[in-house]
Tab-separated table of C-alpha atoms and ligand atoms in Angstrom:
chain	number	residue	atom	x	y	z
A	18	MET	CA	110.217	72.522	111.028
A	19	SER	CA	112.844	74.872	109.686
A	20	GLU	CA	113.307	72.794	106.521
A	21	PHE	CA	109.887	74.036	105.316
A	22	GLY	CA	109.300	77.189	103.293
A	23	PHE	CA	107.949	80.414	104.735
A	24	ASN	CA	104.333	79.904	103.582
A	25	THR	CA	104.255	76.430	105.134
A	26	LEU	CA	105.759	77.685	108.402
A	27	SER	CA	103.152	80.477	108.516
A	28	VAL	CA	100.410	77.835	108.602
A	29	HIS	CA	102.027	75.015	110.576
A	30	ALA	CA	105.024	75.982	112.732
A	31	GLY	CA	104.534	75.111	116.393
A	32	ALA	CA	101.101	73.537	115.884
A	33	GLN	CA	99.919	69.940	115.884
A	34	PRO	CA	96.495	68.311	116.275
A	35	ASP	CA	95.515	68.658	119.928
A	36	PRO	CA	96.796	65.514	121.700
A	37	ALA	CA	93.751	65.356	123.987
A	38	THR	CA	90.935	65.891	121.448
A	39	GLY	CA	92.362	65.777	117.928
A	40	ALA	CA	91.219	69.373	117.335
A	41	ARG	CA	93.061	70.591	114.224
A	42	ALA	CA	92.942	74.302	115.009
A	43	THR	CA	95.010	75.220	118.053
A	44	PRO	CA	92.632	75.245	121.047
A	45	ILE	CA	92.328	78.290	123.262
A	46	TYR	CA	93.640	76.921	126.563
A	47	GLN	CA	91.651	79.331	128.679
A	48	THR	CA	93.129	78.284	132.005
A	49	THR	CA	95.086	80.014	134.722
A	50	ALA	CA	96.941	77.009	136.130
A	51	TYR	CA	97.933	73.385	135.439
A	52	VAL	CA	97.666	70.352	137.720
A	53	PHE	CA	101.028	68.939	138.837
A	54	GLU	CA	101.704	65.204	138.523
A	55	ASP	CA	102.905	65.095	142.130
A	56	ALA	CA	104.858	67.134	144.659
A	57	ASP	CA	108.261	66.268	143.154
A	58	HIS	CA	107.089	67.292	139.674
A	59	ALA	CA	105.836	70.588	141.097
A	60	ALA	CA	109.180	71.245	142.797
A	61	ALA	CA	111.130	70.403	139.639
A	62	LEU	CA	108.978	72.786	137.593
A	63	PHE	CA	109.494	75.614	140.060
A	64	ASN	CA	113.252	74.973	140.075
A	65	LEU	CA	113.324	75.106	136.242
A	66	GLN	CA	114.724	71.556	136.241
A	67	VAL	CA	111.998	70.412	133.860
A	68	PHE	CA	109.993	72.407	131.307
A	69	GLY	CA	106.243	72.416	131.782
A	70	ASN	CA	103.212	74.503	132.559
A	71	ILE	CA	102.811	76.113	135.962
A	72	TYR	CA	100.750	79.281	135.725
A	73	SER	CA	99.501	81.281	132.717
A	74	ARG	CA	101.329	84.468	133.659
A	75	ILE	CA	104.528	82.654	132.638
A	76	MET	CA	103.403	80.135	130.004
A	77	ASN	CA	100.264	78.863	128.281
A	78	PRO	CA	99.911	76.135	125.609
A	79	THR	CA	98.088	78.411	123.119
A	80	ASN	CA	100.664	81.139	123.614
A	81	ALA	CA	103.411	78.519	123.210
A	82	VAL	CA	102.206	77.722	119.667
A	83	LEU	CA	102.308	81.417	118.783
A	84	GLU	CA	105.807	81.669	120.279
A	85	GLU	CA	107.072	78.742	118.234
A	86	ARG	CA	105.384	80.058	115.090
A	87	VAL	CA	106.972	83.491	115.319
A	88	ALA	CA	110.374	82.065	116.298
A	89	ALA	CA	110.221	79.851	113.172
A	90	LEU	CA	109.133	82.687	110.881
A	91	GLU	CA	111.960	84.885	112.168
A	92	GLY	CA	114.512	82.065	112.133
A	93	GLY	CA	115.158	82.651	115.849
A	94	ARG	CA	115.969	80.209	118.660
A	95	ALA	CA	112.958	80.866	120.914
A	96	ALA	CA	110.290	83.477	121.522
A	97	LEU	CA	108.078	84.868	124.245
A	98	ALA	CA	104.589	86.240	123.629
A	99	VAL	CA	103.302	89.071	125.832
A	100	SER	CA	100.301	91.375	126.058
A	101	SER	CA	101.356	94.192	123.681
A	102	GLY	CA	104.227	95.495	121.597
A	103	HIS	CA	105.174	97.937	124.326
A	104	ALA	CA	105.198	95.106	126.857
A	105	ALA	CA	107.559	93.217	124.507
A	106	GLN	CA	109.929	96.198	124.492
A	107	LEU	CA	109.897	96.470	128.290
A	108	ILE	CA	110.496	92.718	128.657
A	109	ALA	CA	113.243	92.768	126.001
A	110	PHE	CA	115.261	95.417	127.838
A	111	HIS	CA	114.653	94.150	131.367
A	112	PRO	CA	117.240	91.315	131.435
A	113	LEU	CA	119.861	93.607	129.886
A	114	MET	CA	119.569	96.777	131.931
A	115	ASN	CA	120.532	97.799	135.445
A	116	PRO	CA	119.983	101.216	137.045
A	117	GLY	CA	122.282	103.782	135.424
A	118	ASP	CA	122.651	101.802	132.190
A	119	GLU	CA	122.142	103.256	128.727
A	120	PHE	CA	121.070	102.123	125.271
A	121	VAL	CA	121.305	103.776	121.878
A	122	ALA	CA	118.128	104.030	119.781
A	123	ALA	CA	117.386	105.292	116.290
A	124	ARG	CA	115.475	108.572	116.154
A	125	HIS	CA	112.957	107.214	113.623
A	126	LEU	CA	110.700	105.158	115.888
A	127	TYR	CA	107.047	104.614	116.617
A	128	GLY	CA	105.977	107.682	118.662
A	129	GLY	CA	104.965	105.564	121.649
A	130	SER	CA	108.414	103.945	121.731
A	131	ILE	CA	110.106	107.346	121.861
A	132	THR	CA	107.926	108.283	124.842
A	133	GLN	CA	108.421	104.905	126.572
A	134	PHE	CA	112.207	105.115	126.229
A	135	LYS	CA	112.566	108.764	127.122
A	136	HIS	CA	110.157	109.096	130.033
A	137	SER	CA	109.045	105.766	131.500
A	138	PHE	CA	112.393	103.962	131.157
A	139	ALA	CA	114.108	106.965	132.776
A	140	LYS	CA	112.107	106.218	135.933
A	141	PHE	CA	113.966	102.879	136.116
A	142	ASP	CA	117.198	104.879	135.638
A	143	TRP	CA	117.574	103.377	132.120
A	144	HIS	CA	118.696	106.049	129.686
A	145	VAL	CA	118.243	106.324	125.942
A	146	LYS	CA	120.675	108.129	123.641
A	147	TRP	CA	119.475	108.954	120.149
A	148	ALA	CA	121.225	108.236	116.869
A	149	ASP	CA	120.475	109.080	113.260
A	150	THR	CA	118.728	106.106	111.603
A	151	GLN	CA	120.257	106.913	108.214
A	152	ASN	CA	123.820	107.327	109.522
A	153	PRO	CA	125.115	104.091	111.124
A	154	ASP	CA	128.282	105.836	112.404
A	155	SER	CA	126.128	108.095	114.574
A	156	PHE	CA	125.289	105.003	116.685
A	157	LYS	CA	128.969	104.450	117.383
A	158	ALA	CA	129.324	108.029	118.584
A	159	GLN	CA	126.627	107.486	121.264
A	160	ILE	CA	128.047	104.250	122.720
A	161	THR	CA	129.681	104.445	126.175
A	162	GLU	CA	130.855	101.971	128.847
A	163	LYS	CA	127.275	101.936	130.161
A	164	THR	CA	125.615	101.026	126.849
A	165	LYS	CA	123.794	97.663	126.979
A	166	ALA	CA	121.954	97.550	123.656
A	167	VAL	CA	121.302	99.229	120.326
A	168	TYR	CA	117.674	99.545	119.180
A	169	ILE	CA	116.247	100.190	115.715
A	170	GLU	CA	113.131	99.517	113.638
A	171	SER	CA	113.751	97.486	110.455
A	172	ILE	CA	111.329	99.699	108.536
A	173	ALA	CA	110.769	102.755	110.696
A	174	ASN	CA	107.402	104.150	111.686
A	175	PRO	CA	105.965	106.497	110.459
A	176	GLY	CA	108.113	107.429	107.462
A	177	GLY	CA	109.020	103.982	106.135
A	178	VAL	CA	112.760	104.669	106.440
A	179	ILE	CA	114.729	101.422	106.068
A	180	SER	CA	117.582	100.754	108.500
A	181	ASP	CA	120.949	99.365	107.436
A	182	ILE	CA	120.626	96.471	109.895
A	183	GLU	CA	123.908	94.807	108.932
A	184	ALA	CA	125.996	97.952	109.436
A	185	ILE	CA	124.327	98.842	112.734
A	186	ALA	CA	124.650	95.239	114.009
A	187	ALA	CA	128.397	95.386	113.341
A	188	ILE	CA	128.665	98.591	115.408
A	189	ALA	CA	126.677	97.049	118.297
A	190	HIS	CA	128.824	93.901	118.236
A	191	SER	CA	132.091	95.807	118.244
A	192	ALA	CA	130.861	97.375	121.512
A	193	GLY	CA	129.900	93.930	122.927
A	194	VAL	CA	126.157	94.676	123.009
A	195	PRO	CA	123.167	93.136	121.188
A	196	LEU	CA	121.179	94.754	118.403
A	197	ILE	CA	117.433	94.753	119.084
A	198	VAL	CA	115.246	95.201	115.988
A	199	ASP	CA	111.574	96.127	116.119
A	200	ASN	CA	110.385	94.196	113.052
A	201	THR	CA	106.721	95.202	113.327
A	202	MET	CA	106.475	97.191	110.091
A	203	ALA	CA	108.332	94.691	107.902
A	204	SER	CA	107.201	91.415	109.453
A	205	PRO	CA	109.435	88.392	108.816
A	206	TYR	CA	107.825	88.053	105.367
A	207	LEU	CA	109.760	91.120	104.181
A	208	ILE	CA	112.821	91.197	106.467
A	209	ARG	CA	114.346	88.594	108.788
A	210	PRO	CA	116.690	90.700	110.943
A	211	PHE	CA	118.635	87.695	112.325
A	212	GLU	CA	119.921	87.043	108.795
A	213	TRP	CA	121.506	90.509	108.911
A	214	GLY	CA	123.148	90.165	112.335
A	215	ALA	CA	120.403	91.232	114.747
A	216	ASP	CA	120.379	89.471	118.140
A	217	ILE	CA	116.860	90.150	119.424
A	218	VAL	CA	113.658	90.882	117.483
A	219	VAL	CA	110.575	92.488	119.007
A	220	HIS	CA	107.110	92.754	117.488
A	221	SER	CA	103.914	94.550	118.030
A	222	ALA	CA	101.914	91.489	116.922
A	223	THR	CA	98.925	93.814	117.152
A	224	LYS	CA	99.896	94.908	113.633
A	225	PHE	CA	100.775	92.637	110.679
A	226	LEU	CA	101.212	89.311	112.513
A	227	GLY	CA	97.623	89.485	113.771
A	228	GLY	CA	96.785	91.575	110.757
A	229	HIS	CA	93.073	92.181	111.314
A	230	GLY	CA	93.069	94.982	113.876
A	231	ASN	CA	91.315	92.867	116.494
A	232	SER	CA	93.814	92.012	119.255
A	233	MET	CA	96.841	93.364	121.089
A	234	ALA	CA	99.976	91.262	121.510
A	235	GLY	CA	103.748	91.509	121.486
A	236	VAL	CA	106.570	89.041	120.874
A	237	VAL	CA	110.253	88.972	121.859
A	238	VAL	CA	112.404	86.631	119.741
A	239	ASP	CA	115.865	85.458	120.820
A	240	GLY	CA	118.278	84.872	117.934
A	241	GLY	CA	120.285	82.546	120.210
A	242	ARG	CA	123.731	83.656	119.034
A	243	PHE	CA	124.778	86.461	121.364
A	244	ASP	CA	127.645	85.878	123.835
A	245	TRP	CA	126.182	86.905	127.214
A	246	GLY	CA	129.403	86.081	129.068
A	247	ASN	CA	131.356	89.268	128.382
A	248	GLY	CA	130.704	90.764	131.832
A	249	LYS	CA	128.161	93.361	130.730
A	250	PHE	CA	125.060	91.273	131.470
A	251	PRO	CA	125.092	90.075	135.099
A	252	THR	CA	121.404	89.057	135.046
A	253	LEU	CA	122.331	86.383	132.504
A	254	SER	CA	125.842	85.428	133.563
A	255	GLU	CA	125.859	85.785	137.377
A	256	PRO	CA	124.092	83.658	140.023
A	257	CYS	CA	120.392	84.483	140.060
A	258	PRO	CA	119.093	85.228	143.572
A	259	SER	CA	115.468	84.305	142.791
A	260	TYR	CA	116.501	80.822	141.537
A	261	HIS	CA	118.878	79.779	144.343
A	262	GLY	CA	121.965	81.078	142.571
A	263	MET	CA	121.361	79.401	139.195
A	264	LYS	CA	123.369	80.975	136.348
A	265	ILE	CA	120.920	81.431	133.487
A	266	TRP	CA	123.407	81.605	130.619
A	267	GLU	CA	125.449	78.652	131.874
A	268	THR	CA	122.274	76.577	132.397
A	269	PHE	CA	120.281	77.404	129.265
A	270	GLY	CA	122.944	78.272	126.687
A	271	ASP	CA	121.540	79.576	123.415
A	272	MET	CA	118.070	79.975	124.943
A	273	ALA	CA	119.299	81.894	128.011
A	274	TYR	CA	117.989	85.272	126.974
A	275	ALA	CA	114.511	83.956	126.027
A	276	ILE	CA	114.347	82.043	129.314
A	277	ALA	CA	115.384	85.110	131.312
A	278	CYS	CA	112.694	87.174	129.574
A	279	ARG	CA	110.131	84.569	130.635
A	280	VAL	CA	111.157	83.355	134.094
A	281	LEU	CA	112.442	86.669	135.426
A	282	SER	CA	110.975	89.575	133.453
A	283	LEU	CA	107.517	88.263	132.538
A	284	ARG	CA	107.240	86.494	135.904
A	285	ASP	CA	107.928	89.693	137.834
A	286	LEU	CA	106.587	92.459	135.581
A	287	GLY	CA	103.504	90.482	134.572
A	288	PRO	CA	102.233	91.560	131.099
A	289	ALA	CA	100.899	88.093	130.201
A	290	LEU	CA	99.110	87.546	126.890
A	291	SER	CA	95.524	86.304	126.930
A	292	PRO	CA	95.342	82.904	125.162
A	293	THR	CA	92.289	84.154	123.248
A	294	ASN	CA	94.383	86.940	121.752
A	295	ALA	CA	97.169	84.450	121.050
A	296	PHE	CA	94.639	82.375	119.084
A	297	LEU	CA	93.570	85.392	117.018
A	298	ILE	CA	97.179	86.394	116.286
A	299	LEU	CA	98.014	82.812	115.369
A	300	THR	CA	95.102	82.742	112.913
A	301	GLY	CA	96.438	85.968	111.410
A	302	CYS	CA	99.924	84.483	111.019
A	303	GLU	CA	98.528	81.801	108.687
A	304	THR	CA	97.830	84.385	105.961
A	305	LEU	CA	100.798	86.692	106.679
A	306	PRO	CA	102.600	86.058	103.347
A	307	LEU	CA	99.415	86.550	101.276
A	308	ARG	CA	98.392	89.701	103.086
A	309	MET	CA	101.871	91.226	103.173
A	310	GLN	CA	102.356	90.887	99.432
A	311	ARG	CA	98.971	92.492	98.683
A	312	HIS	CA	99.687	95.258	101.238
A	313	CYS	CA	103.008	96.015	99.525
A	314	ASP	CA	101.667	95.854	95.955
A	315	ASN	CA	98.768	98.163	96.828
A	316	ALA	CA	101.071	100.573	98.700
A	317	LEU	CA	103.438	100.883	95.740
A	318	ALA	CA	100.571	101.614	93.349
A	319	VAL	CA	99.078	104.215	95.716
A	320	ALA	CA	102.459	105.878	96.328
A	321	LYS	CA	103.103	106.167	92.580
A	322	TRP	CA	99.661	107.669	92.043
A	323	LEU	CA	100.013	110.175	94.912
A	324	LYS	CA	103.385	111.301	93.605
A	325	GLU	CA	101.659	112.627	90.457
A	326	HIS	CA	98.774	114.306	92.319
A	327	PRO	CA	98.713	118.127	92.059
A	328	LYS	CA	97.675	118.583	95.737
A	329	VAL	CA	100.521	116.411	97.046
A	330	ALA	CA	103.834	118.086	97.924
A	331	TRP	CA	105.951	114.975	98.383
A	332	VAL	CA	105.747	111.200	98.989
A	333	ASN	CA	108.192	109.209	101.149
A	334	TYR	CA	107.983	105.557	100.200
A	335	ALA	CA	111.053	103.374	100.038
A	336	GLY	CA	109.537	101.503	97.090
A	337	LEU	CA	109.699	104.604	94.857
A	338	GLU	CA	112.795	104.994	92.744
A	339	GLY	CA	114.683	108.053	93.940
A	340	ASP	CA	113.506	107.680	97.580
A	341	ALA	CA	116.313	107.984	100.159
A	342	SER	CA	115.608	104.383	101.288
A	343	TYR	CA	115.221	102.894	97.794
A	344	GLY	CA	118.699	101.314	97.776
A	345	LEU	CA	118.197	99.727	101.225
A	346	HIS	CA	114.755	98.518	100.100
A	347	ARG	CA	116.373	96.664	97.174
A	348	THR	CA	118.912	95.099	99.570
A	349	TYR	CA	116.776	94.263	102.604
A	350	CYS	CA	113.214	93.763	101.357
A	351	PRO	CA	113.021	93.362	97.579
A	352	LYS	CA	109.527	91.784	97.826
A	353	GLY	CA	108.128	95.124	98.950
A	354	ALA	CA	108.759	98.198	101.072
A	355	GLY	CA	105.877	97.653	103.460
A	356	SER	CA	102.462	99.255	103.442
A	357	ILE	CA	103.019	102.258	105.709
A	358	PHE	CA	104.292	105.502	104.293
A	359	THR	CA	103.891	109.230	104.580
A	360	PHE	CA	103.165	112.057	102.201
A	361	GLY	CA	102.824	115.810	102.487
A	362	VAL	CA	99.642	117.635	101.585
A	363	LYS	CA	100.098	121.112	100.136
A	364	GLY	CA	98.765	123.497	102.799
A	365	GLY	CA	100.488	122.082	105.929
A	366	TYR	CA	98.852	121.295	109.289
A	367	GLU	CA	95.301	122.399	108.362
A	368	ALA	CA	95.366	120.639	104.985
A	369	GLY	CA	96.576	117.442	106.711
A	370	LYS	CA	93.717	117.597	109.189
A	371	ALA	CA	91.179	118.327	106.424
A	372	MET	CA	92.393	115.315	104.451
A	373	VAL	CA	91.765	112.889	107.361
A	374	ASN	CA	88.307	114.451	107.886
A	375	ASN	CA	87.260	113.768	104.300
A	376	VAL	CA	88.142	110.107	103.731
A	377	LYS	CA	85.302	107.560	103.526
A	378	LEU	CA	86.770	104.112	102.822
A	379	PHE	CA	89.881	104.831	104.896
A	380	SER	CA	89.487	104.733	108.675
A	381	HIS	CA	90.942	107.629	110.640
A	382	LEU	CA	92.567	105.898	113.583
A	383	ALA	CA	95.834	105.157	115.392
A	384	ASN	CA	96.822	101.730	114.136
A	385	ILE	CA	98.725	100.134	111.277
A	386	GLY	CA	98.844	96.718	109.657
A	387	ASP	CA	95.099	96.130	109.468
A	388	THR	CA	93.426	94.533	106.427
A	389	ARG	CA	91.621	97.896	106.126
A	390	SER	CA	93.249	101.045	104.792
A	391	LEU	CA	94.025	103.488	107.596
A	392	ILE	CA	94.971	107.145	107.712
A	393	ILE	CA	96.278	109.465	110.408
A	394	HIS	CA	97.798	112.914	110.814
A	395	PRO	CA	100.704	112.108	113.198
A	396	ALA	CA	101.432	115.707	114.255
A	397	SER	CA	97.977	116.082	115.822
A	398	THR	CA	97.766	112.496	117.187
A	399	THR	CA	100.439	109.760	117.608
A	400	HIS	CA	103.383	112.179	117.755
A	401	ARG	CA	101.500	114.970	119.533
A	402	GLN	CA	103.344	114.427	122.860
A	403	LEU	CA	106.703	115.113	121.216
A	404	GLU	CA	108.441	118.476	120.936
A	405	PRO	CA	108.160	120.011	117.410
A	406	GLU	CA	111.864	119.332	116.605
A	407	GLN	CA	111.549	115.743	117.844
A	408	ARG	CA	108.423	115.350	115.737
A	409	ALA	CA	110.183	116.566	112.617
A	410	ALA	CA	113.197	114.333	113.365
A	411	ALA	CA	110.874	111.335	113.732
A	412	GLY	CA	109.340	112.057	110.298
A	413	ALA	CA	106.075	113.443	111.692
A	414	GLY	CA	106.154	117.151	110.737
A	415	ASP	CA	103.030	119.350	110.408
A	416	ASP	CA	102.026	118.509	106.814
A	417	VAL	CA	102.696	114.768	107.123
A	418	VAL	CA	99.845	112.306	106.543
A	419	ARG	CA	100.518	108.639	107.283
A	420	LEU	CA	98.802	105.838	105.403
A	421	SER	CA	98.629	102.141	106.210
A	422	ILE	CA	97.443	100.650	102.950
A	423	GLY	CA	95.039	97.736	103.291
A	424	ILE	CA	94.224	94.775	101.079
A	425	GLU	CA	91.118	96.214	99.384
A	426	ASN	CA	90.935	96.798	95.593
A	427	VAL	CA	93.605	99.357	94.850
A	428	GLU	CA	91.306	101.395	92.560
A	429	ASP	CA	88.889	101.874	95.484
A	430	ILE	CA	91.746	103.028	97.738
A	431	VAL	CA	92.922	105.527	95.113
A	432	ALA	CA	89.380	106.814	94.467
A	433	ASP	CA	88.870	107.529	98.169
A	434	LEU	CA	92.144	109.446	98.484
A	435	ASP	CA	91.329	111.377	95.321
A	436	GLN	CA	87.932	112.553	96.565
A	437	ALA	CA	89.430	113.456	99.985
A	438	LEU	CA	92.226	115.511	98.392
A	439	ASN	CA	89.758	117.302	96.106
A	440	ALA	CA	87.062	117.893	98.755
B	521	PLP	C1	102.283	99.730	117.470
B	521	PLP	C2	103.757	99.658	117.529
B	521	PLP	C3	104.410	99.410	118.743
B	521	PLP	C4	103.664	99.256	120.049
B	521	PLP	O1	102.895	98.100	120.030
B	521	PLP	P1	101.510	97.911	120.848
B	521	PLP	O2	101.086	96.550	120.457
B	521	PLP	O3	100.589	99.010	120.411
B	521	PLP	O4	101.872	98.051	122.298
B	521	PLP	C5	105.784	99.315	118.715
B	521	PLP	N1	106.483	99.469	117.587
B	521	PLP	C6	105.883	99.720	116.398
B	521	PLP	C7	106.713	99.869	115.173
B	521	PLP	C8	104.502	99.830	116.332
B	521	PLP	O5	103.912	100.074	115.157
């Protein structure tokens, strides 16, 4: 389908009228397992000699449509849908890492990702080293013999900092490791990381892909271009003990990584996506381009308005001329700089908390990428578990308020912020 434009792919990629019933919308295949044709067919499926459905922990026809849709939107080779964005991150690293291995990650990340990498991954003996998002050379300085990946967000949560994907990809490749990009905040409508050299894309589909704040999901997308045969990735290149010594890279070529994520990592770690949630995310994907453009246009108008407000100390939005990320915004995502950004209220921690207590149209909650406008004070919530210096480094200092601008009328969004700031 890749000859079609982005809007068309958003509606159609991966889907066809249901062969059994003619249903035009993708059915929710709410089933755990699938009947085998006969014993030989069953054996061939289990040996990965033929593709087909076995058990919904590993594959499901509704989820498969979502996987194909997101792979098409990202311009990737293949994708795997899982139960949450965090599950996607775990699954994405699992085929790459062995005990004692390291990866380098940008400091500007979703707060939950910082905690996952630093604490939970350390229990697997996987170790994160931090680099400065805005200084690509700082990634190089953290790479060692044990490094197996570099990890960044395309547009970084919460501050909306834009990463120089092309420069960081070049550094990862010169060390023989893949670049993983969390593309949640941009969505493929704004940035397609594979076009800039990324090797793996992960999503919290909970956010813009689903777009309506009603279901959790995650996606791992394989760009299909990385050379897994350089000796650093034995799970992909060496005989696989749980498949009678099959070599995954040799057998599956440019889909090897996506297959490994599915038939090893998802099979054994288990965060399978409910087909009902896959259906809801898929429905969201159909309007992704329309929603994303409105999100971005509203966010720019709100950021410009806040910048002039007497009670506002500063606004960080890559779409504003003069912002540190403005140049990268023009290069990487000229259609818009996303809908999530931060600003500082004069009066620090208490003023930030008061602001979130006074909004009416905005919802005070821990999510982004909903049709509704959302607000949060990261220092007292999403980034609360971090040390104060880590919080500041992640763009979540005491006076910071984060907005996720929805698709309502922009004058209503502005009026609500105005009354909350003046209350
Ligand atoms: C929300 C989010 C995640 C985690 O995704 P869940 O679906 O909540 O598990 C990861 N990265 C970013 C950028 C996010 O916004």
